[in-house]
mmCIF file of N, CA and C in Angstrom:
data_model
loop_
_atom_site.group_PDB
_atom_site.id
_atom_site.type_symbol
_atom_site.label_atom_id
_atom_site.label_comp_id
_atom_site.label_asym_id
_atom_site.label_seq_id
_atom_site.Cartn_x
_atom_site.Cartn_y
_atom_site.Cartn_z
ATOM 1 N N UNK A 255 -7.512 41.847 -45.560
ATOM 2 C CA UNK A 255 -7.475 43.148 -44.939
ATOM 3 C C UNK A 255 -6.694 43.025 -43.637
ATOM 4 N N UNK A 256 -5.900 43.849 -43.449
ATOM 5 C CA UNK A 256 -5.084 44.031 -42.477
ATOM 6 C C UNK A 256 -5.850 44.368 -40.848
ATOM 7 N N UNK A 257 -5.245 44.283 -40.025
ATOM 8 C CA UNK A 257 -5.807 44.993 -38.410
ATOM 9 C C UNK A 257 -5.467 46.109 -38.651
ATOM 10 N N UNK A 258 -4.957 46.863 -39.108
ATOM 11 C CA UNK A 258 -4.420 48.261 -38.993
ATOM 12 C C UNK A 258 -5.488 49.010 -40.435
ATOM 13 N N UNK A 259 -5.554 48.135 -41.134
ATOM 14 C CA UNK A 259 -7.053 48.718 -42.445
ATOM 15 C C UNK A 259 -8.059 48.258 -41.883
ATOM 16 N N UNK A 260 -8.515 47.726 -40.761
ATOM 17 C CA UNK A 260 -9.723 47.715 -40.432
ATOM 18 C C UNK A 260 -10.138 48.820 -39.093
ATOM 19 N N UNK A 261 -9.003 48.761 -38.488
ATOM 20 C CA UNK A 261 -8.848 49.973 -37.776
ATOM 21 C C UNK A 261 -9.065 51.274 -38.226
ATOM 22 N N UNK A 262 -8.377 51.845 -39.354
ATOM 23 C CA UNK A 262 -8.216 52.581 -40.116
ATOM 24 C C UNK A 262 -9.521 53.090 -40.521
ATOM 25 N N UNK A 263 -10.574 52.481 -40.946
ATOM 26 C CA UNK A 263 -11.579 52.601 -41.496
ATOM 27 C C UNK A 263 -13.134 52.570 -40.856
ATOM 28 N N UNK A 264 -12.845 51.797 -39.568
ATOM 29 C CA UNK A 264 -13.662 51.733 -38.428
ATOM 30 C C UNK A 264 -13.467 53.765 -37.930
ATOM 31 N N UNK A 265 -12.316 53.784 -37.614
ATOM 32 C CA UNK A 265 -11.855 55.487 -37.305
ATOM 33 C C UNK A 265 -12.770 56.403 -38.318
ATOM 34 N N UNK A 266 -12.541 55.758 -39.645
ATOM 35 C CA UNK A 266 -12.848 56.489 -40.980
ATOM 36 C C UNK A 266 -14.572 56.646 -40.869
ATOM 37 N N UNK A 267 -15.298 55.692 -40.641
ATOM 38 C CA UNK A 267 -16.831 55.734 -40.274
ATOM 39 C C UNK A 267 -16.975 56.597 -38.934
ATOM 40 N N UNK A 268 -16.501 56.337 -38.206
ATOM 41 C CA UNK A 268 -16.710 57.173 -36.602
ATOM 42 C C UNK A 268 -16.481 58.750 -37.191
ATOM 43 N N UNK A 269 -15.895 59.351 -37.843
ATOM 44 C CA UNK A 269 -15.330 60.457 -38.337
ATOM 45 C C UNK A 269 -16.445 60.984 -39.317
ATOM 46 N N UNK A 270 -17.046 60.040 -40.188
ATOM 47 C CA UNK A 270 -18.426 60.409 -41.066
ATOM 48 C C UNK A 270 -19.089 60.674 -40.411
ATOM 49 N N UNK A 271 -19.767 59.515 -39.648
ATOM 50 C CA UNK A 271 -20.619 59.624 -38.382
ATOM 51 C C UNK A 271 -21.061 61.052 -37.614
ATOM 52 N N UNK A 272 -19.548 61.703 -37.273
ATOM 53 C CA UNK A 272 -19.470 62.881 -36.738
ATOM 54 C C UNK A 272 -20.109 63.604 -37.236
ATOM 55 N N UNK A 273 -19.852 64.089 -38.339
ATOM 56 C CA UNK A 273 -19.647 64.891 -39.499
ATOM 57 C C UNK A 273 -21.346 64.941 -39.791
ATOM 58 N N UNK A 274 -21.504 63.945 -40.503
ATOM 59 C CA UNK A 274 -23.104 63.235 -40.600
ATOM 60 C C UNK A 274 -24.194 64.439 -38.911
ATOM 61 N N UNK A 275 -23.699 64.197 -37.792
ATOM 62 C CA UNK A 275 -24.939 64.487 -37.625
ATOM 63 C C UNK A 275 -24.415 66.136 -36.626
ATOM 64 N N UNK A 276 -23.227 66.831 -36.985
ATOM 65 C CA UNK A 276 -22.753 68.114 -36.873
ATOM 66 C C UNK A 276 -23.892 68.964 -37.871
ATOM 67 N N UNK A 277 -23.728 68.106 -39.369
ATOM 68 C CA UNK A 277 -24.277 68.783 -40.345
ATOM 69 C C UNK A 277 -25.534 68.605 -40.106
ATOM 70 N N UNK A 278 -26.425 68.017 -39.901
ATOM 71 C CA UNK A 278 -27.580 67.988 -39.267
ATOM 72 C C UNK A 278 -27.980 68.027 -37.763
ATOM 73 N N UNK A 279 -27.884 68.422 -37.319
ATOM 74 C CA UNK A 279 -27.831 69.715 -36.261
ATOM 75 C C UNK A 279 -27.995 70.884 -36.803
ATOM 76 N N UNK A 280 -26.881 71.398 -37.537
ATOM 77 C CA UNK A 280 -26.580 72.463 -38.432
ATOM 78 C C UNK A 280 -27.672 72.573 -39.043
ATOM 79 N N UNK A 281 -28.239 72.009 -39.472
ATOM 80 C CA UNK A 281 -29.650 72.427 -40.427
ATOM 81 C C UNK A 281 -31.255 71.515 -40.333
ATOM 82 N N UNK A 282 -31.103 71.534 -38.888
ATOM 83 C CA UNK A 282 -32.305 70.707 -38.425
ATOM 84 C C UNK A 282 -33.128 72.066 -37.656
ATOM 85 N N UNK A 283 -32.621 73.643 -37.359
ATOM 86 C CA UNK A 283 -33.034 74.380 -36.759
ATOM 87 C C UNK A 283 -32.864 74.313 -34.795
ATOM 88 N N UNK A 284 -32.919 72.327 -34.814
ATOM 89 C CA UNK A 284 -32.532 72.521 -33.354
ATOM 90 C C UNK A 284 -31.421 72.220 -32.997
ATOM 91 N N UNK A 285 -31.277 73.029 -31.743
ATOM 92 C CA UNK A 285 -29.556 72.024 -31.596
ATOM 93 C C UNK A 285 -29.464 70.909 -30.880
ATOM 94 N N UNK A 286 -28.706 70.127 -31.067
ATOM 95 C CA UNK A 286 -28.718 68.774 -30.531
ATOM 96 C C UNK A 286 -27.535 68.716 -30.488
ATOM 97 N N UNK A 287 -26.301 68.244 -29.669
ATOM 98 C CA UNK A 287 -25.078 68.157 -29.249
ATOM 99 C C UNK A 287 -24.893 66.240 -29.920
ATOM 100 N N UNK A 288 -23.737 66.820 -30.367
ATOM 101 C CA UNK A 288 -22.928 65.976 -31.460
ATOM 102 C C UNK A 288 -22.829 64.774 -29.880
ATOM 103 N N UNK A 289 -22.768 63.101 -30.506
ATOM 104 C CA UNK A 289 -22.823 62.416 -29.889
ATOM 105 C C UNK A 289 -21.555 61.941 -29.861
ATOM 106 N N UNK A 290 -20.642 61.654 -28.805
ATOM 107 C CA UNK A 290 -19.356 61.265 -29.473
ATOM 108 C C UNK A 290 -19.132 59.693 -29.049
ATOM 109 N N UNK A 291 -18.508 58.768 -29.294
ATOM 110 C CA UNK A 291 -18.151 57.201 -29.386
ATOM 111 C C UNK A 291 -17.194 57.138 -28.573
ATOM 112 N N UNK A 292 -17.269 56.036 -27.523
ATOM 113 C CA UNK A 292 -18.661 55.234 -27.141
ATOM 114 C C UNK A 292 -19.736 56.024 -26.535
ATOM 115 N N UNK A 293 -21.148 55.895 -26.734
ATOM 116 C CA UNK A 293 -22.039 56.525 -26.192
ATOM 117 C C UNK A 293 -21.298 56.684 -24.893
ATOM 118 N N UNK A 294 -21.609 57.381 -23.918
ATOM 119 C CA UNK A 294 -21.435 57.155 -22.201
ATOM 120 C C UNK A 294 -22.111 57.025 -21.800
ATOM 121 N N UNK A 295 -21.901 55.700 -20.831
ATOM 122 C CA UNK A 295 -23.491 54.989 -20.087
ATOM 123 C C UNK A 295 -23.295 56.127 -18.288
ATOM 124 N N UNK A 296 -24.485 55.900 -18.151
ATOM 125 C CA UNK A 296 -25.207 56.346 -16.958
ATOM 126 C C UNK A 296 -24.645 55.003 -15.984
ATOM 127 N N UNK A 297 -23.825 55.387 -14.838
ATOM 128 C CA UNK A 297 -23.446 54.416 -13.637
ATOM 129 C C UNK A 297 -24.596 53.756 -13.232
ATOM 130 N N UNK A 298 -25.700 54.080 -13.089
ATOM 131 C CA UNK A 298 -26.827 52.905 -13.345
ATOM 132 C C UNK A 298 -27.852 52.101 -14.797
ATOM 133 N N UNK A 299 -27.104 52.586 -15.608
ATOM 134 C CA UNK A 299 -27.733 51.652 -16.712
ATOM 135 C C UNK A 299 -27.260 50.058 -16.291
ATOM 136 N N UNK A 300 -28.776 49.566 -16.606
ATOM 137 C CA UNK A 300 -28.637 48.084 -17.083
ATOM 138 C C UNK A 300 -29.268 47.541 -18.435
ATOM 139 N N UNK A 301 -28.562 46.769 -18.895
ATOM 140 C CA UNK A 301 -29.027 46.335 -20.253
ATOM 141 C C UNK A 301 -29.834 44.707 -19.605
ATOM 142 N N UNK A 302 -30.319 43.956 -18.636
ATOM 143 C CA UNK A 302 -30.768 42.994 -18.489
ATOM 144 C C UNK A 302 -29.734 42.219 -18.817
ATOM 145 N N UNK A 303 -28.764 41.914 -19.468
ATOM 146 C CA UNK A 303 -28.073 40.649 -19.553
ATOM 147 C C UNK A 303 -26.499 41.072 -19.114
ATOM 148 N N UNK A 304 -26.493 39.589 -19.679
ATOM 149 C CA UNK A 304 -24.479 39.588 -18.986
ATOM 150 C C UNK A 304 -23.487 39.403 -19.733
ATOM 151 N N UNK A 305 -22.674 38.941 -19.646
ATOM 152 C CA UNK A 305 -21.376 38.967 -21.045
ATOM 153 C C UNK A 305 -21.961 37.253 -20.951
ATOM 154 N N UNK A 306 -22.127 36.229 -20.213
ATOM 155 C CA UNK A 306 -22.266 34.560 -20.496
ATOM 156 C C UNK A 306 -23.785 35.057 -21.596
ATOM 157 N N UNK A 307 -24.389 35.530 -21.270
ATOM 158 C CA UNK A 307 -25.567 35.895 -22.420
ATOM 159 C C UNK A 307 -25.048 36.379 -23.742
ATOM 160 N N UNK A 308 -24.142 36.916 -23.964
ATOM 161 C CA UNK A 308 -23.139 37.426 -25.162
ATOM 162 C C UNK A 308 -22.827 36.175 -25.489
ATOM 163 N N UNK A 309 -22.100 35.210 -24.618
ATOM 164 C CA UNK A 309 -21.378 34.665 -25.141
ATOM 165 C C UNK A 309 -21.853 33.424 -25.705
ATOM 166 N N UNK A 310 -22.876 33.021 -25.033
ATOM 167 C CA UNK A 310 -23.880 32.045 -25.861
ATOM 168 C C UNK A 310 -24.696 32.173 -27.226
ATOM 169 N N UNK A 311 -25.134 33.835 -27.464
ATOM 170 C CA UNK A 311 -25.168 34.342 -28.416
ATOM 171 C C UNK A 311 -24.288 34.048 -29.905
ATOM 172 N N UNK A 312 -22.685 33.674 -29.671
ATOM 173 C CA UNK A 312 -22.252 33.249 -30.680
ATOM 174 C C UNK A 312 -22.579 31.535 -31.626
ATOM 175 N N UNK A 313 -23.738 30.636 -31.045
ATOM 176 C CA UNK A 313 -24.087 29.786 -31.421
ATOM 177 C C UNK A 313 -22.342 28.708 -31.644
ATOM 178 N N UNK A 314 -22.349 28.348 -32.380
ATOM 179 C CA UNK A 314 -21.688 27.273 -32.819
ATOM 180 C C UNK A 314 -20.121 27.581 -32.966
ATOM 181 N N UNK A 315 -19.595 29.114 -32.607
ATOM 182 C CA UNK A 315 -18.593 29.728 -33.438
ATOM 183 C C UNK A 315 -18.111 29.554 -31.661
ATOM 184 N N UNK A 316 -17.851 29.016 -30.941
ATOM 185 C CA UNK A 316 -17.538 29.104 -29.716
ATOM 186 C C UNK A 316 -15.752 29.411 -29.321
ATOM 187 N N UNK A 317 -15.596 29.227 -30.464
ATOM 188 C CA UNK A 317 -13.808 29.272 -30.303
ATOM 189 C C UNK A 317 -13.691 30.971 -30.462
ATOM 190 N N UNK A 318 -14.761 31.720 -31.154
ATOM 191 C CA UNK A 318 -14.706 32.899 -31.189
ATOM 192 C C UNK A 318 -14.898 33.744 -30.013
ATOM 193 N N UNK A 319 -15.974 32.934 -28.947
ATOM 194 C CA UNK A 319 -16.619 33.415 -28.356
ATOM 195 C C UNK A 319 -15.543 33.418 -26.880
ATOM 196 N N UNK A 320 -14.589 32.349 -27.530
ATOM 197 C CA UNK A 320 -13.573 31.936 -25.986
ATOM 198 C C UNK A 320 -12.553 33.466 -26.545
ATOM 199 N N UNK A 321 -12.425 33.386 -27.196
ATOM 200 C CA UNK A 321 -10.828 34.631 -27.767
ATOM 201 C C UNK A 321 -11.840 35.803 -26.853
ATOM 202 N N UNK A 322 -12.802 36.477 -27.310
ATOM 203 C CA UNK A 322 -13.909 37.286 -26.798
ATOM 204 C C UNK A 322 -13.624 37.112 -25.455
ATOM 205 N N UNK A 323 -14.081 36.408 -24.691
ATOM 206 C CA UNK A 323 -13.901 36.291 -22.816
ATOM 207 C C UNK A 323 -12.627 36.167 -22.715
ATOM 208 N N UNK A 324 -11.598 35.557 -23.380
ATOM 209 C CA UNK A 324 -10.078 35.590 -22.937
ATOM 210 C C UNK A 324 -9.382 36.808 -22.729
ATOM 211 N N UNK A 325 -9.950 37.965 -23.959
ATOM 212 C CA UNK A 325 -9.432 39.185 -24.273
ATOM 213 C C UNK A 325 -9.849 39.957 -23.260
ATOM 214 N N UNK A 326 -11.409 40.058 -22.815
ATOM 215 C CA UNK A 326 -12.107 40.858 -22.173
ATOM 216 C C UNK A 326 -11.647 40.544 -20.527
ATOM 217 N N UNK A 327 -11.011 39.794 -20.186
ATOM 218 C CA UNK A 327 -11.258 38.816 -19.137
ATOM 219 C C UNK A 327 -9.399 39.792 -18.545
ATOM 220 N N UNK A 328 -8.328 39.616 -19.747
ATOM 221 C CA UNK A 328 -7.256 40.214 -19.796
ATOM 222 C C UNK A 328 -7.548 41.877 -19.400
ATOM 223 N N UNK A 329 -8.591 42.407 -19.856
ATOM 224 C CA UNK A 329 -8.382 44.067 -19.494
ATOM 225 C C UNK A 329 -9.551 43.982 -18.486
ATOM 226 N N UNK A 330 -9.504 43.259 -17.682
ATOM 227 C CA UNK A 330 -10.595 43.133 -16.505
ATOM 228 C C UNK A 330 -11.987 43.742 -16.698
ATOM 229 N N UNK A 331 -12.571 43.385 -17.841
ATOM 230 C CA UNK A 331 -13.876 43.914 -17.929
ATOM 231 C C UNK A 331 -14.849 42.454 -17.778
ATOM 232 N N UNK A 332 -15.677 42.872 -16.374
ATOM 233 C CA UNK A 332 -16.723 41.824 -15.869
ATOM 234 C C UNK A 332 -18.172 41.974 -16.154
ATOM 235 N N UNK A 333 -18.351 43.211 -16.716
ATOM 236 C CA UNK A 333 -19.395 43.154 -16.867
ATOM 237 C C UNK A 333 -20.148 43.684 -18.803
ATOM 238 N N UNK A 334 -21.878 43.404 -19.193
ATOM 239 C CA UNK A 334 -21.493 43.997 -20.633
ATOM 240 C C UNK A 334 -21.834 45.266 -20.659
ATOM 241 N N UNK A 335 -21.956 46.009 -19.346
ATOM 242 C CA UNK A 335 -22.072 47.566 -19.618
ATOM 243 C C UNK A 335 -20.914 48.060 -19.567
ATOM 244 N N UNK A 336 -19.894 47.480 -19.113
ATOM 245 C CA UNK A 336 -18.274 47.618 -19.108
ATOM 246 C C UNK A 336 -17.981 47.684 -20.611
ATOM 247 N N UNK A 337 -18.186 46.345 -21.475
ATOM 248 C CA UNK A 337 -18.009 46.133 -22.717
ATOM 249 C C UNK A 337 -18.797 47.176 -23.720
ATOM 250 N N UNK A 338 -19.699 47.419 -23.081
ATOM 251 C CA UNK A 338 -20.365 48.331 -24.117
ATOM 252 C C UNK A 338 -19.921 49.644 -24.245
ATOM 253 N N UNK A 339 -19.050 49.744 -23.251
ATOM 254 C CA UNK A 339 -18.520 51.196 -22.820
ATOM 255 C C UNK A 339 -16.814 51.686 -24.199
ATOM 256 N N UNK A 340 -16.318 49.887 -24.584
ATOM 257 C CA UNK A 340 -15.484 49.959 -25.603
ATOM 258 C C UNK A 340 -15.899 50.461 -27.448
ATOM 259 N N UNK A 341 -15.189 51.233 -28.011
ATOM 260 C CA UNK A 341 -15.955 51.131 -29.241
ATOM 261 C C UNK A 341 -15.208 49.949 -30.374
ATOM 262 N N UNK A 342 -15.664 49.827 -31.270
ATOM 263 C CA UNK A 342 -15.159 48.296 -32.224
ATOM 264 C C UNK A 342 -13.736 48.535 -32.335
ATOM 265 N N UNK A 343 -13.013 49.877 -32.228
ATOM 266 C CA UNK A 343 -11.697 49.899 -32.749
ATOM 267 C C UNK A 343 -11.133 49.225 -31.711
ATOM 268 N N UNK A 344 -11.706 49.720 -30.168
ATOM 269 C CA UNK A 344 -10.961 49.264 -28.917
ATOM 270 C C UNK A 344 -10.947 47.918 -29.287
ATOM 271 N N UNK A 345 -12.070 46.995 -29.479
ATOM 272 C CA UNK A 345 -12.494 45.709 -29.432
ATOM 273 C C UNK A 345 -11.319 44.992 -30.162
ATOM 274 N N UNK A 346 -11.159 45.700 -31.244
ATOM 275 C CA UNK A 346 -10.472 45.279 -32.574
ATOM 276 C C UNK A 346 -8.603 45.605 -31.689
ATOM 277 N N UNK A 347 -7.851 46.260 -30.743
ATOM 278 C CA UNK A 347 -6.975 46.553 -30.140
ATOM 279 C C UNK A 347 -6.369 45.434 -29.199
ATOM 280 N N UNK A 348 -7.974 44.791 -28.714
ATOM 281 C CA UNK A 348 -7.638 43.585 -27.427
ATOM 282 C C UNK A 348 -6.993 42.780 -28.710
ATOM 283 N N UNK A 349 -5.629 41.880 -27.854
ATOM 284 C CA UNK A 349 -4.889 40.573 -28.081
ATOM 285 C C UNK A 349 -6.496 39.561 -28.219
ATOM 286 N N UNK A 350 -6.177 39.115 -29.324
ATOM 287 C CA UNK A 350 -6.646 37.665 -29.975
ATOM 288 C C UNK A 350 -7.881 38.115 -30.720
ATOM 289 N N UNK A 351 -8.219 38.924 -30.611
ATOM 290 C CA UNK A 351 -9.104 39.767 -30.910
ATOM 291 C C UNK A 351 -9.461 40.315 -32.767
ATOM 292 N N UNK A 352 -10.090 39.546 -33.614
ATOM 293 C CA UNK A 352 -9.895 39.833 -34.987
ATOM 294 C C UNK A 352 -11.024 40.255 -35.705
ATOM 295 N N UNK A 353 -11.014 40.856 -37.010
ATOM 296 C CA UNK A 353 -12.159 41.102 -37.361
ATOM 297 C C UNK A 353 -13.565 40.096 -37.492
ATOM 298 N N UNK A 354 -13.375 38.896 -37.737
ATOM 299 C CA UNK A 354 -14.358 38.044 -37.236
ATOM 300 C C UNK A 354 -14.904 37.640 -36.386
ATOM 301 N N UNK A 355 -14.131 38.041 -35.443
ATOM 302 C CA UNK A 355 -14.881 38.341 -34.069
ATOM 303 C C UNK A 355 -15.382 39.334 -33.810
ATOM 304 N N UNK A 356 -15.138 40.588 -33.800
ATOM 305 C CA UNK A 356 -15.510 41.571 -34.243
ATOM 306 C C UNK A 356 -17.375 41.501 -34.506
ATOM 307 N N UNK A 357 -17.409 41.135 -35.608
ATOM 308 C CA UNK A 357 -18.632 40.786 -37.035
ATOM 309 C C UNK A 357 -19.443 39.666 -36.218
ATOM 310 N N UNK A 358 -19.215 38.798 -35.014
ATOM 311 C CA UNK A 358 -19.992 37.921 -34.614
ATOM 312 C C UNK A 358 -20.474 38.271 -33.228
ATOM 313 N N UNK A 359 -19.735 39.545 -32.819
ATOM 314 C CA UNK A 359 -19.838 39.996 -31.341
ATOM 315 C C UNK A 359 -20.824 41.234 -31.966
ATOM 316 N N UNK A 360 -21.484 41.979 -32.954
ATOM 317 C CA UNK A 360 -22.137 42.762 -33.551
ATOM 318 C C UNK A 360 -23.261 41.872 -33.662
ATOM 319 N N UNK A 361 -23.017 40.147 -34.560
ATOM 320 C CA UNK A 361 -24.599 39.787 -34.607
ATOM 321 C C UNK A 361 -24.574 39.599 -33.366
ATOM 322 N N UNK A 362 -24.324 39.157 -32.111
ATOM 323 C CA UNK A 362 -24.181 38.512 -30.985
ATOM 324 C C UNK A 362 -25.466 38.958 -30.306
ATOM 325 N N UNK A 363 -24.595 40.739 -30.259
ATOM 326 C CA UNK A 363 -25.581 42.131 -30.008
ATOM 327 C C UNK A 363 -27.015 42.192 -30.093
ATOM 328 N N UNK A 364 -26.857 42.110 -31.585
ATOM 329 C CA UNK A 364 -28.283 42.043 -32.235
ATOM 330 C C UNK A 364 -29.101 41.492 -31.846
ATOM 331 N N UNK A 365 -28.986 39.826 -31.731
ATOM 332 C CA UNK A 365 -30.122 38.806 -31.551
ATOM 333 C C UNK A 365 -30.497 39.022 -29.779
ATOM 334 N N UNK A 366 -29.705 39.841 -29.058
ATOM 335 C CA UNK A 366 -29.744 40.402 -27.619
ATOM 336 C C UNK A 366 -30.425 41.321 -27.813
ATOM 337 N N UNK A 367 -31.103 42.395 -28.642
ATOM 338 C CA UNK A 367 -31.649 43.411 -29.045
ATOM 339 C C UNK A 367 -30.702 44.178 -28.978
ATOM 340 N N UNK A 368 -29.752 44.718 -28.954
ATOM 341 C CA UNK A 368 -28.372 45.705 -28.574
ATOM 342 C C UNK A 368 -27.862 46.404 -29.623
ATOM 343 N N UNK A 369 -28.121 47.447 -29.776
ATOM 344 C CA UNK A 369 -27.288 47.771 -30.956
ATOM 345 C C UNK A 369 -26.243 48.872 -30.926
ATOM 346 N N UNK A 370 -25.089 48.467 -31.398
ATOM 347 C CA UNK A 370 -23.399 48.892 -30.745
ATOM 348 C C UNK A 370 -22.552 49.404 -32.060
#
């Protein structure tokens, strides 16, 4: 699969997504305003951890985890409420940056409780 078909299709879910909860709104009786990607954080949210907490998170895959801080490090993002502020397509946009990284920066998330 290509960067440009994973792109493509990442867009393609964000676009369901939409759609998905327009239509429910639409027929939930209440209204609830469509959420749009990336959530937008509050200038004081903290999530408790840091991007070195991310990055230890990748266990054994560490060469993944260096492309990850190399990329992030390039568009000056220091912190992971910064990072959280990107959505996967952005992620998937940074130089060195591939779908397997991608897929390990998602479990990364996870085992952080985070879900992105």
């Amino acid at each position: 699969m290509t960067r440009k078909e994973i792109i493509d299709r990442l867009e393609s879910v964000e676009r369901e997504v939409k759609e998905i909860r327009e239509y429910l709104s639409q027929n939930d009786g209440e209204q609830v305003a469509p959420v749009g990607l990336p959530l937008p954080l509050e200038s004081d949210f903290k999530v408790g951890y840091t991007l070195e907490d991310l990055y230890k998170e990748f266990g054994k895959k560490k060469s993944l985890a260096y492309r990850l801080k190399s990329a992030l490090k390039k568009r000056n993002i220091k912190t992971l409420e910064e990072f959280l502020s990107l959505t996967p397509g952005e992620l998937l946009d940074l130089e060195g940056v591939g779908y397997e990284t991608l897929l390990r920066t998602k479990k990364a998330l996870s085992k952080l409780g985070i879900d992105w």
